[in-house]
């Protein structure tokens, strides 16, 4: 349990979600609070009712737990299947999955780490939590870039050491941002108290400066979001254009719609709901954000498995056609 000073004035404090302790002749009250945190605090802070905070907590932790489990299975499938390891698209998907695994692994215990007495543990969790969040954003952008090359450019897309260059950007850019923040201000990471109006706040191990959090998380995501919206628009245009699309059957059109909806999650477009967490739509926006994005890892896993299954079916059909051709020639 996190213990800290509430207020110097012993007569004015909020006890919602907290137990208060006061020793004889002690000039302050010690509060042991159990407020619950939720996924959206990685980018914004909001004052919510205790009931909403509790619901969002359960949504977040259940969703992140499901996503973490599904992502680990997906990585295991990738490692144990040789054909998947030779596909550039699957490697990019797995890189995004790995960044989301890091994000979930460090987010889930962040509040417990903040309540511990170890400053070093909290610093480690804060650094890795911020890094994994930024890495997730960069790999979402690289997913959009790769999608553009595959669907739109099609020809002349050979890039020497393509995956190596993507990896340098995907894993290196977040490391540069985190390193610069540490160099500029050493105490940027640590126990970050959430909320503003309630004195009895909860804390997680994360960025302690609100401005730095907004610039590095919401700022970077805004650039990624704009880029991926453009890439998604080009993808829709590609699906809608061409004579082949007009001849597709009804159930195939449904499959394409499902694919596009899954791509929205893969590209991180659902994170754009964070822009609705301001103003009058703050609470509904946070609910939508937490539901969809805590389950993003689960959605990425489904997309990975479906694309793998689709490629296997295509290989089987190709092999069957080749066999029929050979038989007819005989």
mmCIF file of N, CA, C and O in Angstrom, residues 202-279:
data_model
loop_
_atom_site.group_PDB
_atom_site.id
_atom_site.type_symbol
_atom_site.label_atom_id
_atom_site.label_comp_id
_atom_site.label_asym_id
_atom_site.label_seq_id
_atom_site.Cartn_x
_atom_site.Cartn_y
_atom_site.Cartn_z
ATOM 1 N N UNK A 202 -3.688 7.957 -6.381
ATOM 2 C CA UNK A 202 -2.909 6.748 -6.549
ATOM 3 C C UNK A 202 -1.642 7.098 -7.310
ATOM 4 O O UNK A 202 -1.512 8.182 -7.856
ATOM 5 N N UNK A 203 -0.707 6.189 -7.360
ATOM 6 C CA UNK A 203 0.555 6.454 -8.043
ATOM 7 C C UNK A 203 0.976 5.224 -8.831
ATOM 8 O O UNK A 203 0.679 4.097 -8.451
ATOM 9 N N UNK A 204 1.639 5.473 -9.946
ATOM 10 C CA UNK A 204 2.259 4.409 -10.716
ATOM 11 C C UNK A 204 3.698 4.823 -11.013
ATOM 12 O O UNK A 204 4.057 5.991 -10.888
ATOM 13 N N UNK A 205 4.510 3.870 -11.378
ATOM 14 C CA UNK A 205 5.883 4.176 -11.777
ATOM 15 C C UNK A 205 5.869 4.567 -13.250
ATOM 16 O O UNK A 205 5.682 3.715 -14.127
ATOM 17 N N UNK A 206 6.051 5.846 -13.495
ATOM 18 C CA UNK A 206 5.913 6.357 -14.856
ATOM 19 C C UNK A 206 6.586 7.726 -14.941
ATOM 20 O O UNK A 206 7.470 8.046 -14.145
ATOM 21 N N UNK A 207 6.182 8.555 -15.893
ATOM 22 C CA UNK A 207 6.742 9.894 -16.069
ATOM 23 C C UNK A 207 6.157 10.813 -14.997
ATOM 24 O O UNK A 207 4.932 10.888 -14.832
ATOM 25 N N UNK A 208 7.008 11.504 -14.285
ATOM 26 C CA UNK A 208 6.549 12.356 -13.189
ATOM 27 C C UNK A 208 6.125 13.746 -13.657
ATOM 28 O O UNK A 208 5.369 14.419 -12.959
ATOM 29 N N UNK A 209 6.606 14.175 -14.810
ATOM 30 C CA UNK A 209 6.287 15.507 -15.325
ATOM 31 C C UNK A 209 5.174 15.403 -16.361
ATOM 32 O O UNK A 209 5.309 14.714 -17.370
ATOM 33 N N UNK A 210 4.067 16.103 -16.113
ATOM 34 C CA UNK A 210 2.901 15.988 -16.981
ATOM 35 C C UNK A 210 3.172 16.546 -18.374
ATOM 36 O O UNK A 210 2.690 15.989 -19.373
ATOM 37 N N UNK A 211 3.935 17.615 -18.468
ATOM 38 C CA UNK A 211 4.251 18.187 -19.778
ATOM 39 C C UNK A 211 5.090 17.223 -20.611
ATOM 40 O O UNK A 211 4.834 17.023 -21.802
ATOM 41 N N UNK A 212 6.085 16.620 -19.982
ATOM 42 C CA UNK A 212 6.927 15.640 -20.684
ATOM 43 C C UNK A 212 6.095 14.453 -21.154
ATOM 44 O O UNK A 212 6.303 13.924 -22.259
ATOM 45 N N UNK A 213 5.127 14.032 -20.329
ATOM 46 C CA UNK A 213 4.263 12.920 -20.716
ATOM 47 C C UNK A 213 3.413 13.278 -21.926
ATOM 48 O O UNK A 213 3.299 12.495 -22.886
ATOM 49 N N UNK A 214 2.831 14.474 -21.923
ATOM 50 C CA UNK A 214 1.971 14.889 -23.028
ATOM 51 C C UNK A 214 2.756 15.008 -24.330
ATOM 52 O O UNK A 214 2.305 14.570 -25.390
ATOM 53 N N UNK A 215 3.965 15.583 -24.257
ATOM 54 C CA UNK A 215 4.759 15.808 -25.469
ATOM 55 C C UNK A 215 5.245 14.489 -26.056
ATOM 56 O O UNK A 215 5.126 14.239 -27.261
ATOM 57 N N UNK A 216 5.787 13.610 -25.223
ATOM 58 C CA UNK A 216 6.406 12.383 -25.723
ATOM 59 C C UNK A 216 5.402 11.287 -26.041
ATOM 60 O O UNK A 216 5.687 10.423 -26.889
ATOM 61 N N UNK A 217 4.259 11.283 -25.395
ATOM 62 C CA UNK A 217 3.271 10.233 -25.673
ATOM 63 C C UNK A 217 2.174 10.734 -26.612
ATOM 64 O O UNK A 217 2.041 10.247 -27.730
ATOM 65 N N UNK A 218 1.427 11.734 -26.176
ATOM 66 C CA UNK A 218 0.342 12.245 -27.015
ATOM 67 C C UNK A 218 0.892 12.933 -28.258
ATOM 68 O O UNK A 218 0.304 12.843 -29.341
ATOM 69 N N UNK A 219 2.040 13.616 -28.118
ATOM 70 C CA UNK A 219 2.638 14.282 -29.266
ATOM 71 C C UNK A 219 3.101 13.299 -30.325
ATOM 72 O O UNK A 219 2.782 13.441 -31.512
ATOM 73 N N UNK A 220 3.871 12.283 -29.909
ATOM 74 C CA UNK A 220 4.343 11.275 -30.856
ATOM 75 C C UNK A 220 3.185 10.505 -31.459
ATOM 76 O O UNK A 220 3.157 10.245 -32.668
ATOM 77 N N UNK A 221 2.205 10.162 -30.623
ATOM 78 C CA UNK A 221 1.070 9.406 -31.151
ATOM 79 C C UNK A 221 0.292 10.216 -32.179
ATOM 80 O O UNK A 221 -0.224 9.647 -33.158
ATOM 81 N N UNK A 222 0.177 11.523 -31.993
ATOM 82 C CA UNK A 222 -0.555 12.362 -32.951
ATOM 83 C C UNK A 222 0.069 12.262 -34.336
ATOM 84 O O UNK A 222 -0.641 12.175 -35.349
ATOM 85 N N UNK A 223 1.407 12.261 -34.392
ATOM 86 C CA UNK A 223 2.100 12.116 -35.677
ATOM 87 C C UNK A 223 1.843 10.734 -36.265
ATOM 88 O O UNK A 223 1.534 10.591 -37.457
ATOM 89 N N UNK A 224 1.950 9.688 -35.422
ATOM 90 C CA UNK A 224 1.704 8.317 -35.882
ATOM 91 C C UNK A 224 0.262 8.154 -36.344
ATOM 92 O O UNK A 224 -0.007 7.532 -37.384
ATOM 93 N N UNK A 225 -0.665 8.727 -35.599
ATOM 94 C CA UNK A 225 -2.081 8.610 -35.929
ATOM 95 C C UNK A 225 -2.373 9.250 -37.283
ATOM 96 O O UNK A 225 -3.070 8.659 -38.124
ATOM 97 N N UNK A 226 -1.859 10.455 -37.514
ATOM 98 C CA UNK A 226 -2.080 11.134 -38.789
ATOM 99 C C UNK A 226 -1.502 10.325 -39.949
ATOM 100 O O UNK A 226 -2.149 10.155 -40.996
ATOM 101 N N UNK A 227 -0.299 9.798 -39.757
ATOM 102 C CA UNK A 227 0.351 8.994 -40.802
ATOM 103 C C UNK A 227 -0.456 7.740 -41.110
ATOM 104 O O UNK A 227 -0.713 7.417 -42.281
ATOM 105 N N UNK A 228 -0.890 7.035 -40.072
ATOM 106 C CA UNK A 228 -1.608 5.773 -40.286
ATOM 107 C C UNK A 228 -3.024 5.994 -40.809
ATOM 108 O O UNK A 228 -3.573 5.116 -41.488
ATOM 109 N N UNK A 229 -3.628 7.122 -40.506
ATOM 110 C CA UNK A 229 -4.933 7.437 -41.096
ATOM 111 C C UNK A 229 -4.792 7.577 -42.609
ATOM 112 O O UNK A 229 -5.630 7.079 -43.383
ATOM 113 N N UNK A 230 -3.714 8.238 -43.050
ATOM 114 C CA UNK A 230 -3.451 8.369 -44.487
ATOM 115 C C UNK A 230 -3.208 6.996 -45.110
ATOM 116 O O UNK A 230 -3.743 6.674 -46.180
ATOM 117 N N UNK A 231 -2.389 6.166 -44.441
ATOM 118 C CA UNK A 231 -2.114 4.822 -44.954
ATOM 119 C C UNK A 231 -3.389 3.977 -45.013
ATOM 120 O O UNK A 231 -3.604 3.212 -45.958
ATOM 121 N N UNK A 232 -4.245 4.134 -44.016
ATOM 122 C CA UNK A 232 -5.499 3.382 -43.985
ATOM 123 C C UNK A 232 -6.420 3.844 -45.110
ATOM 124 O O UNK A 232 -7.096 3.020 -45.748
ATOM 125 N N UNK A 233 -6.433 5.143 -45.369
ATOM 126 C CA UNK A 233 -7.231 5.665 -46.474
ATOM 127 C C UNK A 233 -6.764 5.129 -47.817
ATOM 128 O O UNK A 233 -7.584 4.764 -48.677
ATOM 129 N N UNK A 234 -5.445 5.056 -48.008
ATOM 130 C CA UNK A 234 -4.903 4.487 -49.249
ATOM 131 C C UNK A 234 -5.247 3.011 -49.377
ATOM 132 O O UNK A 234 -5.493 2.508 -50.479
ATOM 133 N N UNK A 235 -5.277 2.317 -48.241
ATOM 134 C CA UNK A 235 -5.639 0.896 -48.259
ATOM 135 C C UNK A 235 -7.091 0.702 -48.673
ATOM 136 O O UNK A 235 -7.413 -0.177 -49.481
ATOM 137 N N UNK A 236 -7.976 1.541 -48.130
ATOM 138 C CA UNK A 236 -9.390 1.470 -48.511
ATOM 139 C C UNK A 236 -9.547 1.754 -50.001
ATOM 140 O O UNK A 236 -10.315 1.079 -50.707
ATOM 141 N N UNK A 237 -8.818 2.748 -50.483
ATOM 142 C CA UNK A 237 -8.868 3.094 -51.911
ATOM 143 C C UNK A 237 -8.413 1.912 -52.755
ATOM 144 O O UNK A 237 -8.988 1.623 -53.808
ATOM 145 N N UNK A 238 -7.375 1.209 -52.282
ATOM 146 C CA UNK A 238 -6.873 0.042 -53.018
ATOM 147 C C UNK A 238 -7.926 -1.062 -53.055
ATOM 148 O O UNK A 238 -8.121 -1.713 -54.079
ATOM 149 N N UNK A 239 -8.615 -1.283 -51.923
ATOM 150 C CA UNK A 239 -9.652 -2.316 -51.869
ATOM 151 C C UNK A 239 -10.849 -1.958 -52.754
ATOM 152 O O UNK A 239 -11.469 -2.832 -53.367
ATOM 153 N N UNK A 240 -11.178 -0.686 -52.804
ATOM 154 C CA UNK A 240 -12.350 -0.249 -53.553
ATOM 155 C C UNK A 240 -12.078 -0.137 -55.048
ATOM 156 O O UNK A 240 -13.001 -0.189 -55.862
ATOM 157 N N UNK A 241 -10.825 0.048 -55.450
ATOM 158 C CA UNK A 241 -10.497 0.245 -56.855
ATOM 159 C C UNK A 241 -10.252 -1.051 -57.587
ATOM 160 O O UNK A 241 -10.061 -2.117 -57.009
ATOM 161 N N UNK A 242 -10.269 -0.971 -58.910
ATOM 162 C CA UNK A 242 -9.952 -2.133 -59.740
ATOM 163 C C UNK A 242 -11.180 -2.935 -60.132
ATOM 164 O O UNK A 242 -12.181 -2.977 -59.414
ATOM 165 N N UNK A 243 -11.099 -3.595 -61.261
ATOM 166 C CA UNK A 243 -12.222 -4.400 -61.758
ATOM 167 C C UNK A 243 -12.439 -5.660 -60.931
ATOM 168 O O UNK A 243 -13.545 -6.151 -60.813
ATOM 169 N N UNK A 244 -11.343 -6.170 -60.352
ATOM 170 C CA UNK A 244 -11.471 -7.409 -59.592
ATOM 171 C C UNK A 244 -12.388 -7.226 -58.397
ATOM 172 O O UNK A 244 -13.150 -8.123 -58.053
ATOM 173 N N UNK A 245 -12.336 -6.060 -57.776
ATOM 174 C CA UNK A 245 -13.164 -5.815 -56.602
ATOM 175 C C UNK A 245 -14.647 -5.854 -56.945
ATOM 176 O O UNK A 245 -15.472 -6.252 -56.139
ATOM 177 N N UNK A 246 -14.994 -5.425 -58.152
ATOM 178 C CA UNK A 246 -16.403 -5.376 -58.544
ATOM 179 C C UNK A 246 -16.958 -6.781 -58.763
ATOM 180 O O UNK A 246 -18.164 -6.983 -58.727
ATOM 181 N N UNK A 247 -16.096 -7.736 -59.034
ATOM 182 C CA UNK A 247 -16.537 -9.088 -59.318
ATOM 183 C C UNK A 247 -16.507 -9.992 -58.087
ATOM 184 O O UNK A 247 -16.827 -11.167 -58.166
ATOM 185 N N UNK A 248 -16.083 -9.452 -56.979
ATOM 186 C CA UNK A 248 -15.990 -10.288 -55.779
ATOM 187 C C UNK A 248 -17.371 -10.620 -55.249
ATOM 188 O O UNK A 248 -18.300 -9.813 -55.338
ATOM 189 N N UNK A 249 -17.469 -11.782 -54.672
ATOM 190 C CA UNK A 249 -18.743 -12.217 -54.118
ATOM 191 C C UNK A 249 -19.035 -11.503 -52.809
ATOM 192 O O UNK A 249 -18.161 -10.898 -52.204
ATOM 193 N N UNK A 250 -20.315 -11.649 -52.377
ATOM 194 C CA UNK A 250 -20.771 -10.891 -51.209
ATOM 195 C C UNK A 250 -19.996 -11.270 -49.951
ATOM 196 O O UNK A 250 -19.618 -10.416 -49.161
ATOM 197 N N UNK A 251 -19.755 -12.557 -49.747
ATOM 198 C CA UNK A 251 -19.071 -12.989 -48.525
ATOM 199 C C UNK A 251 -17.612 -12.546 -48.533
ATOM 200 O O UNK A 251 -17.014 -12.311 -47.477
ATOM 201 N N UNK A 252 -17.017 -12.404 -49.726
ATOM 202 C CA UNK A 252 -15.657 -11.903 -49.802
ATOM 203 C C UNK A 252 -15.593 -10.439 -49.396
ATOM 204 O O UNK A 252 -14.618 -9.987 -48.792
ATOM 205 N N UNK A 253 -16.639 -9.672 -49.767
ATOM 206 C CA UNK A 253 -16.699 -8.272 -49.364
ATOM 207 C C UNK A 253 -16.780 -8.166 -47.838
ATOM 208 O O UNK A 253 -16.161 -7.292 -47.224
ATOM 209 N N UNK A 254 -17.530 -9.068 -47.230
ATOM 210 C CA UNK A 254 -17.617 -9.083 -45.768
ATOM 211 C C UNK A 254 -16.264 -9.377 -45.142
ATOM 212 O O UNK A 254 -15.888 -8.773 -44.136
ATOM 213 N N UNK A 255 -15.528 -10.295 -45.741
ATOM 214 C CA UNK A 255 -14.196 -10.615 -45.229
ATOM 215 C C UNK A 255 -13.273 -9.407 -45.316
ATOM 216 O O UNK A 255 -12.467 -9.164 -44.417
ATOM 217 N N UNK A 256 -13.403 -8.647 -46.401
ATOM 218 C CA UNK A 256 -12.561 -7.472 -46.565
ATOM 219 C C UNK A 256 -12.904 -6.397 -45.536
ATOM 220 O O UNK A 256 -12.020 -5.705 -45.027
ATOM 221 N N UNK A 257 -14.185 -6.269 -45.218
ATOM 222 C CA UNK A 257 -14.593 -5.307 -44.193
ATOM 223 C C UNK A 257 -14.004 -5.706 -42.845
ATOM 224 O O UNK A 257 -13.484 -4.867 -42.108
ATOM 225 N N UNK A 258 -14.070 -6.999 -42.535
ATOM 226 C CA UNK A 258 -13.483 -7.484 -41.280
ATOM 227 C C UNK A 258 -11.977 -7.247 -41.258
ATOM 228 O O UNK A 258 -11.408 -6.886 -40.224
ATOM 229 N N UNK A 259 -11.340 -7.442 -42.414
ATOM 230 C CA UNK A 259 -9.903 -7.209 -42.514
ATOM 231 C C UNK A 259 -9.578 -5.743 -42.245
ATOM 232 O O UNK A 259 -8.629 -5.428 -41.521
ATOM 233 N N UNK A 260 -10.361 -4.851 -42.809
ATOM 234 C CA UNK A 260 -10.131 -3.420 -42.621
ATOM 235 C C UNK A 260 -10.345 -3.013 -41.165
ATOM 236 O O UNK A 260 -9.595 -2.192 -40.618
ATOM 237 N N UNK A 261 -11.357 -3.587 -40.537
ATOM 238 C CA UNK A 261 -11.605 -3.279 -39.121
ATOM 239 C C UNK A 261 -10.445 -3.761 -38.260
ATOM 240 O O UNK A 261 -10.035 -3.078 -37.312
ATOM 241 N N UNK A 262 -9.916 -4.946 -38.592
ATOM 242 C CA UNK A 262 -8.773 -5.461 -37.847
ATOM 243 C C UNK A 262 -7.541 -4.610 -38.098
ATOM 244 O O UNK A 262 -6.734 -4.378 -37.190
ATOM 245 N N UNK A 263 -7.391 -4.123 -39.334
ATOM 246 C CA UNK A 263 -6.260 -3.255 -39.657
ATOM 247 C C UNK A 263 -6.303 -1.958 -38.854
ATOM 248 O O UNK A 263 -5.262 -1.403 -38.501
ATOM 249 N N UNK A 264 -7.506 -1.476 -38.560
ATOM 250 C CA UNK A 264 -7.624 -0.270 -37.733
ATOM 251 C C UNK A 264 -6.961 -0.469 -36.377
ATOM 252 O O UNK A 264 -6.265 0.417 -35.871
ATOM 253 N N UNK A 265 -7.157 -1.665 -35.818
ATOM 254 C CA UNK A 265 -6.543 -1.982 -34.536
ATOM 255 C C UNK A 265 -5.044 -2.169 -34.701
ATOM 256 O O UNK A 265 -4.239 -1.701 -33.898
ATOM 257 N N UNK A 266 -4.650 -2.861 -35.782
ATOM 258 C CA UNK A 266 -3.231 -3.132 -36.041
ATOM 259 C C UNK A 266 -2.455 -1.826 -36.196
ATOM 260 O O UNK A 266 -1.323 -1.695 -35.720
ATOM 261 N N UNK A 267 -3.051 -0.855 -36.845
ATOM 262 C CA UNK A 267 -2.407 0.439 -37.067
ATOM 263 C C UNK A 267 -2.540 1.378 -35.877
ATOM 264 O O UNK A 267 -2.009 2.491 -35.909
ATOM 265 N N UNK A 268 -3.254 0.942 -34.851
ATOM 266 C CA UNK A 268 -3.387 1.764 -33.651
ATOM 267 C C UNK A 268 -4.367 2.905 -33.791
ATOM 268 O O UNK A 268 -4.334 3.851 -32.990
ATOM 269 N N UNK A 269 -5.271 2.834 -34.774
ATOM 270 C CA UNK A 269 -6.218 3.939 -34.977
ATOM 271 C C UNK A 269 -7.201 4.052 -33.811
ATOM 272 O O UNK A 269 -7.733 5.133 -33.553
ATOM 273 N N UNK A 270 -7.447 2.938 -33.113
ATOM 274 C CA UNK A 270 -8.356 2.993 -31.965
ATOM 275 C C UNK A 270 -7.768 3.823 -30.815
ATOM 276 O O UNK A 270 -8.500 4.300 -29.958
ATOM 277 N N UNK A 271 -6.446 4.015 -30.828
ATOM 278 C CA UNK A 271 -5.836 4.876 -29.819
ATOM 279 C C UNK A 271 -6.256 6.332 -30.015
ATOM 280 O O UNK A 271 -6.099 7.163 -29.122
ATOM 281 N N UNK A 272 -6.774 6.642 -31.199
ATOM 282 C CA UNK A 272 -7.260 7.995 -31.469
ATOM 283 C C UNK A 272 -8.440 8.394 -30.595
ATOM 284 O O UNK A 272 -8.777 9.582 -30.506
ATOM 285 N N UNK A 273 -9.054 7.411 -29.948
ATOM 286 C CA UNK A 273 -10.150 7.731 -29.021
ATOM 287 C C UNK A 273 -9.671 8.575 -27.853
ATOM 288 O O UNK A 273 -10.486 9.170 -27.143
ATOM 289 N N UNK A 274 -8.348 8.630 -27.651
ATOM 290 C CA UNK A 274 -7.818 9.442 -26.563
ATOM 291 C C UNK A 274 -8.131 10.911 -26.785
ATOM 292 O O UNK A 274 -8.219 11.696 -25.829
ATOM 293 N N UNK A 275 -8.344 11.316 -28.034
ATOM 294 C CA UNK A 275 -8.659 12.711 -28.327
ATOM 295 C C UNK A 275 -10.066 13.077 -27.853
ATOM 296 O O UNK A 275 -10.397 14.258 -27.768
ATOM 297 N N UNK A 276 -10.893 12.054 -27.569
ATOM 298 C CA UNK A 276 -12.242 12.298 -27.062
ATOM 299 C C UNK A 276 -12.286 12.283 -25.535
ATOM 300 O O UNK A 276 -13.367 12.372 -24.950
ATOM 301 N N UNK A 277 -11.121 12.139 -24.902
ATOM 302 C CA UNK A 277 -11.086 12.089 -23.440
ATOM 303 C C UNK A 277 -10.981 13.479 -22.833
ATOM 304 O O UNK A 277 -10.748 13.624 -21.636
ATOM 305 N N UNK A 278 -11.161 14.495 -23.659
ATOM 306 C CA UNK A 278 -11.159 15.869 -23.183
ATOM 307 C C UNK A 278 -12.559 16.454 -23.327
ATOM 308 O O UNK A 278 -13.311 16.089 -24.217
ATOM 309 N N UNK A 279 -12.895 17.379 -22.461
ATOM 310 C CA UNK A 279 -14.185 18.061 -22.565
ATOM 311 C C UNK A 279 -15.336 17.242 -22.025
ATOM 312 O O UNK A 279 -15.196 16.467 -21.088
#
